[in-house]
XYZ file of C-alpha atoms in Angstrom:
681
model
C -42.968 -12.418 73.779
C -40.297 -13.988 71.438
C -42.501 -13.462 68.466
C -42.728 -9.703 69.361
C -39.183 -9.589 69.865
C -38.277 -11.390 66.525
C -40.645 -8.775 64.764
C -39.358 -5.826 66.378
C -35.717 -6.921 65.588
C -36.705 -7.305 62.164
C -38.347 -3.957 61.860
C -35.033 -2.784 62.949
C -32.811 -4.516 60.679
C -35.226 -3.582 57.483
C -35.008 0.512 59.049
C -31.349 0.264 59.162
C -31.481 -1.217 55.664
C -33.770 1.346 54.438
C -31.427 4.244 55.567
C -28.422 2.708 54.310
C -29.737 2.466 50.948
C -31.345 5.803 50.836
C -28.273 7.312 52.200
C -26.288 5.393 49.302
C -28.646 6.829 46.875
C -28.315 10.171 48.265
C -24.361 10.068 48.350
C -24.576 9.047 44.416
C -26.533 11.555 43.958
C -24.454 14.096 45.189
C -21.262 12.592 43.777
C -23.140 13.006 40.368
C -24.195 16.575 40.883
C -20.947 17.663 41.506
C -19.096 15.719 38.277
C -21.949 17.274 36.468
C -20.984 20.628 37.835
C -17.249 20.048 36.705
C -18.640 18.943 33.109
C -20.594 21.998 32.825
C -17.978 24.472 34.127
C -15.622 23.230 31.093
C -18.413 23.852 28.640
C -19.478 27.279 29.758
C -15.978 28.629 29.936
C -14.461 26.934 26.948
C -14.229 30.368 24.927
C -11.422 31.513 27.500
C -8.562 29.697 24.823
C -9.666 32.086 21.978
C -6.974 34.437 20.878
C -5.430 33.827 24.458
C -1.479 34.285 25.103
C 0.493 32.809 27.829
C 4.123 33.350 28.694
C 5.522 30.022 30.134
C 8.627 29.040 32.087
C 9.897 25.616 32.278
C 12.599 24.160 34.491
C 14.107 20.440 33.973
C 16.269 18.857 36.419
C 17.338 15.367 35.307
C 19.155 12.843 37.785
C 20.374 10.020 35.987
C 20.583 7.206 38.906
C 21.527 4.217 37.178
C 22.811 3.807 33.297
C 24.443 1.420 30.951
C 25.418 1.546 27.162
C 21.892 1.201 26.248
C 21.220 4.752 27.204
C 23.240 5.708 24.277
C 20.757 4.281 21.962
C 17.703 5.920 23.038
C 16.583 8.857 21.137
C 17.316 12.142 23.191
C 18.878 10.386 25.793
C 22.370 10.508 24.577
C 23.271 13.949 26.213
C 22.497 12.166 29.493
C 24.652 9.140 28.918
C 27.974 11.000 29.784
C 28.963 12.593 32.797
C 27.583 14.273 35.219
C 24.781 12.899 36.461
C 22.697 16.067 37.332
C 21.509 18.181 34.647
C 19.486 21.032 34.449
C 17.431 22.897 31.753
C 15.325 26.045 31.507
C 13.111 27.742 28.556
C 11.037 30.607 28.464
C 8.129 30.482 25.785
C 5.174 32.008 24.259
C 1.902 29.852 23.695
C -0.605 31.391 21.220
C -3.807 29.795 21.312
C -6.613 29.829 18.570
C -8.800 26.949 20.653
C -7.991 24.261 22.856
C -6.480 22.127 20.535
C -4.717 24.693 18.154
C -1.683 26.716 19.482
C 1.550 27.743 18.674
C 4.833 27.853 20.925
C 7.610 29.899 20.045
C 10.296 28.968 22.524
C 12.383 32.283 23.413
C 15.097 31.611 25.734
C 17.171 28.387 26.298
C 19.578 27.769 29.182
C 21.023 24.929 30.895
C 23.907 22.093 31.492
C 22.689 19.746 28.904
C 25.056 19.680 25.693
C 23.540 22.249 22.963
C 20.569 22.475 25.200
C 19.087 19.898 23.651
C 15.654 18.826 25.073
C 16.352 15.647 26.722
C 12.992 12.918 26.863
C 10.715 15.629 25.270
C 7.788 13.535 25.905
C 8.063 15.519 29.295
C 6.625 18.623 27.586
C 3.331 16.972 27.216
C 2.722 17.234 30.778
C 2.332 20.959 30.549
C -1.282 20.058 29.807
C -3.434 23.471 29.150
C -6.812 21.459 29.763
C -7.228 18.771 31.930
C -11.128 18.655 31.257
C -10.430 17.481 27.747
C -10.925 13.767 26.831
C -7.727 13.111 26.956
C -4.682 14.578 28.773
C -1.688 13.829 26.009
C -2.197 13.742 22.481
C -4.825 11.310 22.372
C -3.321 9.222 25.582
C -4.403 8.822 29.194
C -8.362 9.402 29.492
C -9.225 12.175 31.808
C -11.401 11.538 34.878
C -12.903 15.116 34.654
C -14.432 14.488 31.238
C -18.207 12.740 31.015
C -17.447 10.509 28.314
C -14.510 8.788 30.504
C -16.952 8.464 33.627
C -17.980 4.888 32.970
C -13.673 4.315 33.632
C -13.495 5.419 37.100
C -14.844 5.310 40.766
C -15.466 8.412 42.648
C -15.501 9.339 46.082
C -16.085 12.642 47.843
C -15.184 14.561 50.834
C -16.699 17.824 51.808
C -13.991 20.353 52.777
C -14.091 24.015 54.462
C -14.545 26.731 52.518
C -17.107 25.595 50.326
C -14.473 22.803 48.594
C -14.770 19.475 47.920
C -11.969 16.746 47.698
C -12.802 14.178 45.028
C -10.944 11.110 44.863
C -10.868 8.912 41.650
C -9.142 5.557 40.854
C -9.877 3.464 37.630
C -12.102 0.332 37.668
C -9.688 -1.536 35.577
C -5.811 -0.853 36.002
C -4.395 0.461 32.527
C -1.959 2.780 31.208
C -4.642 4.844 29.837
C -6.377 5.409 33.248
C -5.211 7.545 36.206
C -5.676 7.902 40.262
C -5.454 10.741 42.282
C -7.440 13.557 43.813
C -8.782 17.027 42.917
C -10.089 19.836 45.032
C -13.377 21.325 43.572
C -15.060 24.656 44.326
C -18.499 22.815 45.346
C -21.022 25.617 43.918
C -19.463 25.905 40.628
C -17.552 22.683 39.638
C -14.347 24.638 38.758
C -11.265 22.494 39.477
C -9.008 24.552 41.954
C -6.106 21.669 42.316
C -5.197 18.345 41.029
C -2.853 15.762 41.680
C -2.371 12.826 38.797
C -0.647 9.512 39.024
C 0.023 7.534 36.356
C 2.287 6.047 33.373
C 2.910 7.479 29.962
C 5.101 6.642 26.956
C 7.788 4.918 29.181
C 7.122 7.217 32.266
C 5.824 7.067 36.111
C 4.839 10.194 37.080
C 2.995 12.131 39.593
C 1.977 15.697 38.569
C 0.275 18.131 40.719
C -1.477 20.916 38.752
C -2.812 24.365 40.130
C -5.620 25.894 38.275
C -5.594 29.609 37.352
C -7.881 31.502 39.489
C -7.815 34.874 37.139
C -10.759 35.808 35.253
C -11.036 34.365 31.909
C -7.913 31.874 32.377
C -9.515 29.790 34.983
C -9.176 26.473 32.507
C -5.648 26.920 32.137
C -3.151 25.977 35.034
C -0.943 28.690 36.654
C 1.704 26.108 37.501
C 2.537 22.226 37.127
C 4.770 20.427 38.671
C 5.945 16.710 37.921
C 7.922 14.150 39.451
C 8.864 11.603 36.647
C 10.690 8.423 36.596
C 12.230 6.435 33.459
C 13.181 3.049 33.458
C 14.400 1.104 30.783
C 17.048 -1.904 30.275
C 18.711 -1.547 33.643
C 18.690 2.503 33.109
C 16.820 5.077 35.818
C 16.040 8.446 35.665
C 14.310 10.789 37.531
C 13.165 14.104 36.609
C 11.496 17.229 38.114
C 9.792 19.281 35.990
C 8.241 22.621 36.972
C 6.086 25.003 34.528
C 4.940 28.390 35.444
C 2.283 29.991 33.382
C 1.154 33.841 32.691
C 4.409 35.056 33.465
C 4.895 38.664 33.689
C 7.590 39.461 31.273
C 6.893 39.425 27.532
C 9.433 39.159 24.999
C 9.463 40.564 21.585
C 8.336 38.023 18.788
C 11.945 38.663 17.032
C 13.467 36.722 20.011
C 13.672 33.309 18.976
C 15.828 30.307 20.850
C 18.384 32.603 22.062
C 20.977 30.600 24.392
C 21.619 33.114 27.221
C 21.725 32.295 31.045
C 21.769 36.213 32.021
C 18.796 36.731 30.101
C 16.863 34.084 31.826
C 18.178 35.352 35.082
C 16.293 38.740 34.565
C 13.094 37.040 33.539
C 12.988 33.787 35.543
C 9.378 34.164 37.512
C 10.703 32.268 40.368
C 14.410 31.785 42.036
C 16.448 28.835 41.966
C 16.738 26.417 44.830
C 19.862 25.085 46.189
C 20.032 22.274 44.059
C 19.482 24.146 40.746
C 22.431 26.576 41.942
C 24.579 23.330 42.665
C 24.453 22.225 39.387
C 24.911 25.361 37.688
C 28.152 25.906 39.727
C 29.495 22.477 39.339
C 28.825 22.835 35.350
C 30.699 26.243 35.527
C 33.834 25.291 37.702
C 34.256 22.240 35.173
C 34.106 24.711 32.164
C 36.581 26.991 34.067
C 39.008 24.293 34.679
C 38.981 23.389 31.319
C 39.494 26.656 29.897
C 42.370 27.193 32.226
C 44.210 23.458 31.596
C 43.659 24.266 27.758
C 45.472 28.139 28.274
C 48.279 26.752 30.698
C 49.672 23.609 28.069
C 52.069 25.166 25.645
C 52.755 21.980 24.508
C 50.909 21.097 21.340
C 48.919 17.714 21.126
C 47.047 16.259 18.248
C 43.246 16.740 18.766
C 41.363 13.024 19.459
C 39.708 13.499 16.061
C 38.311 9.981 16.746
C 36.559 10.542 20.021
C 35.559 14.346 18.744
C 33.875 12.854 15.540
C 32.537 9.661 16.241
C 31.254 10.573 19.552
C 30.151 13.862 19.425
C 28.911 14.170 15.869
C 28.370 10.578 14.288
C 27.336 9.402 17.857
C 24.892 11.897 18.464
C 23.478 11.728 14.828
C 22.872 7.940 14.946
C 20.403 7.843 17.835
C 18.889 11.688 18.290
C 17.211 13.558 15.695
C 18.892 16.650 14.675
C 16.427 19.766 14.669
C 18.077 23.328 13.609
C 16.496 26.813 13.005
C 17.643 30.117 11.606
C 17.721 33.176 14.490
C 15.298 34.554 12.065
C 12.861 31.793 11.868
C 12.631 31.532 8.236
C 14.321 28.240 8.023
C 13.852 24.896 9.804
C 15.493 21.437 9.427
C 14.917 18.125 11.176
C 16.493 14.634 10.346
C 15.077 11.533 12.236
C 17.946 9.530 13.736
C 19.516 6.877 11.796
C 19.287 4.211 14.571
C 15.497 4.191 15.206
C 13.360 1.143 16.055
C 10.254 3.316 15.448
C 11.101 3.073 11.571
C 11.369 -0.783 11.259
C 8.343 -2.617 10.270
C 7.492 -6.277 9.410
C 5.009 -8.098 7.596
C 4.590 -11.583 6.424
C 4.334 -10.917 2.761
C 6.358 -7.757 2.500
C 9.088 -8.839 4.703
C 11.282 -6.297 6.932
C 11.508 -2.653 5.996
C 13.317 0.216 7.421
C 13.154 4.021 6.517
C 14.240 7.783 7.791
C 12.527 10.763 7.260
C 14.004 14.297 6.800
C 12.227 17.464 6.870
C 13.013 21.271 6.259
C 10.904 24.572 6.078
C 11.784 27.594 4.270
C 9.625 30.616 5.181
C 9.530 33.726 2.500
C 6.972 35.433 4.193
C 3.543 34.832 6.538
C 1.787 33.101 3.705
C 4.658 31.799 1.814
C 6.745 28.727 2.300
C 8.710 25.870 1.031
C 8.315 22.252 2.554
C 10.945 19.305 1.557
C 9.931 16.043 3.189
C 11.971 13.375 1.603
C 11.692 9.778 2.826
C 14.026 6.992 2.143
C 13.617 3.488 3.204
C 14.942 -0.134 2.410
C 12.853 -3.443 1.899
C 15.086 -6.443 2.960
C 13.093 -9.038 1.022
C 13.250 -7.350 -2.433
C 16.884 -5.934 -1.441
C 15.658 -2.371 -2.823
C 15.810 1.085 -1.818
C 12.861 3.333 -2.059
C 12.796 6.866 -1.858
C 10.388 9.784 -2.502
C 11.302 13.534 -2.794
C 8.104 16.140 -2.469
C 8.768 19.512 -2.743
C 5.799 21.643 -1.816
C 5.742 25.261 -2.301
C 2.720 26.991 -0.608
C 1.351 30.414 -1.531
C -1.891 30.668 -0.132
C -2.637 28.710 3.086
C -6.048 30.220 3.728
C -7.174 28.551 0.185
C -4.877 25.583 0.711
C -3.198 26.792 -2.443
C 0.031 25.059 -3.240
C 2.296 23.573 -5.913
C 4.176 20.370 -5.286
C 6.760 18.371 -7.191
C 7.060 14.751 -6.067
C 10.139 12.397 -7.462
C 10.150 8.804 -6.396
C 10.890 5.249 -7.583
C 7.483 3.995 -5.961
C 6.494 0.634 -5.804
C 7.891 -2.388 -7.900
C 4.911 -2.965 -10.453
C 4.285 -6.466 -11.874
C 3.319 -6.802 -15.347
C 1.738 -10.645 -15.542
C 0.452 -9.537 -19.209
C 4.251 -9.560 -20.516
C 4.619 -13.294 -19.634
C 1.411 -14.228 -21.321
C 2.617 -12.121 -24.304
C 5.979 -13.873 -24.181
C 4.060 -17.366 -23.583
C 1.833 -16.726 -26.809
C 4.417 -15.303 -29.193
C 6.635 -18.568 -28.519
C 3.457 -21.136 -28.534
C 5.104 -22.311 -24.986
C 4.369 -22.055 -21.446
C 7.550 -20.817 -19.474
C 6.976 -20.856 -15.645
C 7.857 -17.804 -14.134
C 6.728 -18.663 -10.696
C 9.128 -17.402 -7.691
C 10.752 -15.066 -10.076
C 11.083 -11.233 -10.682
C 10.813 -11.613 -14.198
C 7.720 -9.888 -14.513
C 8.854 -6.814 -12.064
C 9.575 -3.241 -13.192
C 11.047 -0.514 -11.628
C 8.964 2.324 -11.453
C 10.533 5.782 -11.332
C 7.814 8.466 -11.399
C 7.550 12.378 -11.660
C 4.777 14.213 -10.374
C 3.898 17.815 -10.788
C 0.810 19.328 -10.050
C -1.322 22.496 -8.432
C -3.951 22.283 -5.680
C -6.490 25.477 -4.735
C -9.483 25.635 -2.532
C -12.172 26.909 -4.535
C -14.842 26.736 -1.928
C -14.443 25.483 1.334
C -15.817 22.190 0.767
C -13.789 21.739 -2.921
C -10.337 21.189 -3.646
C -9.344 21.183 -7.230
C -5.963 19.675 -8.208
C -3.927 19.672 -11.947
C -0.819 18.593 -13.260
C 1.023 16.150 -15.129
C 2.437 12.379 -14.108
C 5.295 10.830 -15.482
C 6.240 7.209 -15.120
C 9.250 5.486 -16.553
C 9.135 1.730 -16.072
C 12.308 -0.385 -16.496
C 12.247 -3.988 -16.364
C 13.973 -5.728 -13.189
C 15.829 -8.450 -15.837
C 15.908 -6.383 -19.042
C 18.122 -9.722 -20.731
C 15.125 -11.642 -20.692
C 13.083 -9.191 -22.219
C 15.916 -8.564 -24.966
C 15.614 -12.387 -25.448
C 12.303 -12.953 -26.275
C 11.962 -9.462 -28.080
C 9.702 -7.588 -25.359
C 10.621 -3.830 -24.764
C 12.429 -3.601 -21.222
C 10.905 0.117 -20.785
C 7.683 1.609 -20.683
C 6.693 5.200 -20.699
C 3.525 7.637 -20.016
C 2.862 11.136 -19.992
C -0.496 12.008 -18.381
C -2.523 15.191 -17.543
C -4.156 14.478 -14.086
C -7.102 16.237 -12.490
C -8.358 15.698 -8.879
C -11.240 16.702 -7.365
C -12.180 16.763 -3.497
C -15.497 17.341 -1.847
C -16.224 17.425 1.897
C -20.217 19.182 1.977
C -19.996 18.532 5.638
C -16.769 20.252 6.103
C -14.531 18.251 8.874
C -18.025 17.049 10.436
C -18.710 14.421 7.236
C -16.728 11.956 4.700
C -14.323 13.252 2.229
C -14.946 12.473 -1.137
C -12.331 12.267 -4.470
C -12.355 11.898 -8.024
C -9.006 11.243 -10.174
C -8.441 11.324 -13.586
C -5.759 10.285 -15.469
C -5.098 10.118 -19.291
C -1.737 8.781 -20.769
C -0.804 10.422 -24.205
C 1.344 8.649 -26.531
C 4.404 10.299 -28.373
C 5.177 12.913 -25.680
C 8.268 12.628 -23.765
C 8.783 9.189 -25.469
C 5.465 7.894 -24.189
C 4.380 4.342 -25.758
C 1.328 3.889 -23.601
C -2.392 5.210 -24.055
C -5.050 4.742 -21.329
C -7.545 6.688 -19.170
C -7.838 5.698 -15.578
C -11.097 6.800 -13.288
C -11.110 6.591 -9.430
C -13.619 7.168 -6.712
C -12.820 7.252 -3.328
C -14.657 8.222 -0.010
C -13.037 8.413 3.629
C -14.481 9.092 6.955
C -13.038 9.113 10.190
C -15.865 9.133 12.395
C -14.858 10.272 16.165
C -16.754 8.687 19.016
C -16.515 10.223 22.377
C -13.703 8.264 24.614
C -11.096 8.156 21.950
C -12.884 5.375 19.663
C -12.831 5.919 15.907
C -14.920 4.349 13.173
C -12.389 4.137 9.749
C -14.597 4.017 6.864
C -13.383 3.638 3.290
C -14.980 2.580 -0.087
C -13.808 3.382 -3.527
C -13.886 1.810 -7.012
C -11.456 2.355 -10.257
C -11.397 1.367 -13.925
C -9.046 1.836 -16.886
C -10.932 2.983 -20.382
C -9.310 3.628 -23.455
C -6.105 1.574 -22.885
C -4.237 0.453 -25.888
C -2.504 -2.607 -23.516
C -3.354 -4.162 -20.244
C 0.353 -3.103 -19.281
C 0.595 -1.626 -15.807
C -2.794 -1.361 -14.442
C -1.545 1.184 -11.640
C -4.026 2.665 -9.809
C -3.494 5.761 -7.270
C -5.870 4.870 -4.351
C -5.402 1.117 -4.659
C -1.747 -0.160 -4.714
C 0.958 -1.995 -2.622
C 2.328 0.536 -0.285
C 6.473 0.139 0.365
C 7.275 2.787 2.931
C 4.057 2.278 5.166
C 3.120 4.652 8.026
C 1.880 2.489 10.657
C -0.740 2.305 12.810
C -2.297 5.542 12.707
C -2.361 6.085 8.862
C -1.962 3.131 6.807
C -3.115 -0.268 8.706
C -7.165 0.524 8.267
C -7.210 1.609 4.577
C -4.754 -0.856 3.290
C -4.896 -4.674 2.361
C -2.441 -6.519 4.615
C -2.246 -9.638 2.743
C -2.999 -9.066 -0.761
C -0.192 -10.028 -2.837
C 1.499 -6.995 -4.916
C 0.846 -8.610 -8.132
C -2.883 -8.779 -7.940
C -3.095 -4.837 -7.328
C -1.644 -4.473 -11.098
C -3.787 -7.311 -12.999
C -7.477 -6.245 -12.891
C -8.833 -3.408 -15.326
C -11.473 -2.555 -12.364
C -11.470 -2.903 -8.395
C -14.401 -2.113 -5.822
C -13.198 -1.884 -2.776
C -14.262 -1.297 1.233
C -12.044 -0.971 4.333
C -13.830 -0.760 7.657
C -12.260 -0.726 11.241
C -13.400 0.086 14.805
C -10.383 1.525 17.480
C -11.095 1.949 21.140
C -9.309 1.889 24.511
C -10.019 -0.577 26.903
C -11.683 -3.057 25.140
C -11.180 -6.651 25.491
C -7.472 -7.494 25.880
C -7.512 -4.887 28.669
C -9.002 -7.513 30.958
C -5.949 -10.061 30.406
C -4.093 -10.161 34.072
C -0.785 -8.605 33.771
C -0.636 -7.883 30.175
C -3.639 -6.075 29.750
C -2.462 -3.085 31.585
C -0.261 -1.973 28.922
C -2.649 -2.328 26.072
C -3.460 0.932 25.034
C -5.800 0.673 21.843
C -7.821 -2.219 20.187
C -8.597 -2.307 16.891
C -10.891 -4.750 14.662
C -10.730 -4.683 10.596
C -12.894 -5.783 7.928
C -11.843 -5.210 4.139
C -12.933 -6.537 1.144
C -12.386 -5.938 -2.854
C -13.555 -7.072 -6.252
C -11.171 -7.523 -8.908
C -11.264 -8.756 -12.492
C -9.396 -12.141 -12.079
C -9.938 -12.760 -8.700
C -12.713 -14.198 -6.708
C -14.154 -11.664 -3.833
C -11.518 -11.241 -1.458
C -12.071 -10.492 2.311
C -9.894 -9.670 5.058
C -10.560 -9.956 8.674
C -8.192 -8.381 11.521
C -7.590 -7.647 14.919
C -4.687 -5.247 16.215
C -3.615 -3.879 19.661
C -0.922 -1.098 20.138
C 0.853 -0.062 22.991
C 4.098 2.070 24.461
C 6.179 -0.706 22.391
C 4.716 -2.303 19.527
C 1.390 -2.079 17.442
C 0.623 -5.861 16.312
C -1.899 -7.088 13.740
C -3.075 -10.289 13.116
C -4.848 -10.963 9.650
C -6.912 -13.624 7.877
C -7.758 -13.630 4.546
C -10.594 -15.336 2.587
C -11.419 -15.972 -1.041
C -15.297 -16.496 -2.438
C -15.657 -17.514 1.419
C -12.929 -19.787 1.913
C -9.934 -19.650 4.119
C -6.669 -18.426 2.014
C -3.787 -16.778 4.338
C -2.989 -15.946 7.744
C -0.513 -13.052 8.548
C 0.862 -10.716 11.382
C 2.211 -7.209 10.554
C 3.740 -4.869 13.247
C 5.268 -1.819 13.419
C 7.733 -0.619 16.747
C 6.370 2.321 18.529
C 9.082 2.540 21.068
C 9.847 6.201 21.592
C 7.585 7.521 19.487
C 7.308 10.303 21.062
C 10.565 10.981 21.942
């Protein structure tokens, strides 16, 4: 009897376990079926974005709950650092989509209580997400749980609802600022997302976003409305923001209306009425302005204006921490100046020290297909005590064929010339120690004039001239030893860029430069050839394989002075994580760039979110992307040189650690960092 009961119990347990396993497998298959329908729905309806136009109304309500002096130093929050503590800002815009990733936004009507209608915390606009199915929600950040390539980062559960809908809850397998948690209501049969709620962190902001998708045919991938509750915390400051966006608004304004500040016009086109709190903010603002106007009219005693307060706090103070944007009413001209105090433009490396820079941008449009770009960059190297600048002026005359003419004037890198010192030692039969001096350093002023045109979709040709004026940092020493302190070159240039596979393959470039003696005081003669290939191979999941290889050499040169390559040189004003770190050598000294008749180089980097450092407790949550580097170069007077590196980036800073080797022996270790704080602000 006991044996019978034991056997019966075992059979029952086995049956229960079998049913449970079958149930789990069936549940997993059902969840996978719904997710696959979501993926396929986006793919089948992606053409909706072509030639789509949307009228968009946005409203921001700011509440400054806590503030201190640090708020004055944060770009764009300067306008919230003074009383009152509650603000409102409204905008009405038109968005024209060429495809899901390519669209133009024309801000037509602005109003609110924020000074000069400035956009405080502009990163909030990124929450106006047009495509929740995409790889990432916000410009390469925050991985969408509704994209099949991100499926491995999330856990999903689902509940069947009435009316043919399914609720899908999602949460990250690993907590990181690149991931979200929340839920979505999905149409079970088609996989169309009806509504979703997202909770996460992005660029110093904790948020909860609710998106209701459009139900009209041809617009189902677009949201109908988006509501976001966000909180910003930094150094004791706390600002809460309610952001509402409404799409496909019925009123279409003429394209000629651009950036008009008019509350009366906004009242006539606003798709939803203001609520009680919104009206209260406007009423308090109007009463304060009315009281100020009455006090000014009643004051018959003339007073000297407080020029210090007006000039410093209202003008200089705002310029220090806030980018200046200006646009003419016709839209024919645009200006932008980066804030003077901006940690984003501070960078450091062990070999090059601290550097700081500012950027300016202006655009003058003469017609739809003809416009002028002027984008100067100014920077200072504290280790070299030198101001650097570059002033490019570009006239675009045929954007369809990438046709433009450009003039670039700058003072370039300090360029070293070791052969000048060799000539001094040889001429005087002595060995002079110039170690740790700048005697072999020359200032480099240059002027580059060229024209670019796309002959075919895969071929660009660039022609022009390049003029260099190199003057010794210490001309007295050159005079002492009878060596010229100034060298000039005048060179026609020719560049060819080929991309046979268009944007799906590598870009090949050939550059030729020939300096001719006697023209414009030129006393140098040479031919320079360079070959370069670059390919940013994008892998699903925001991963990137960055590859670069190239070679260069000099021929027909009368001297070894100033071996200065275009694609292999020291960078005095680096652009940071996204632009420079993958294709440059971080530990190679500036002298070595200019002391070889040739170079053969290769650079490789692999970038991905959620790699290894994200598993570190507490700290890993804030590491957004990681990158591994491998670089190598072969030079004339140097053994094979290699660099290995690892880097990561987050909302605060980008850090890279690099180790160099010469002929397989350890040479040097160094650190590079750039501030990322408020990069999108």
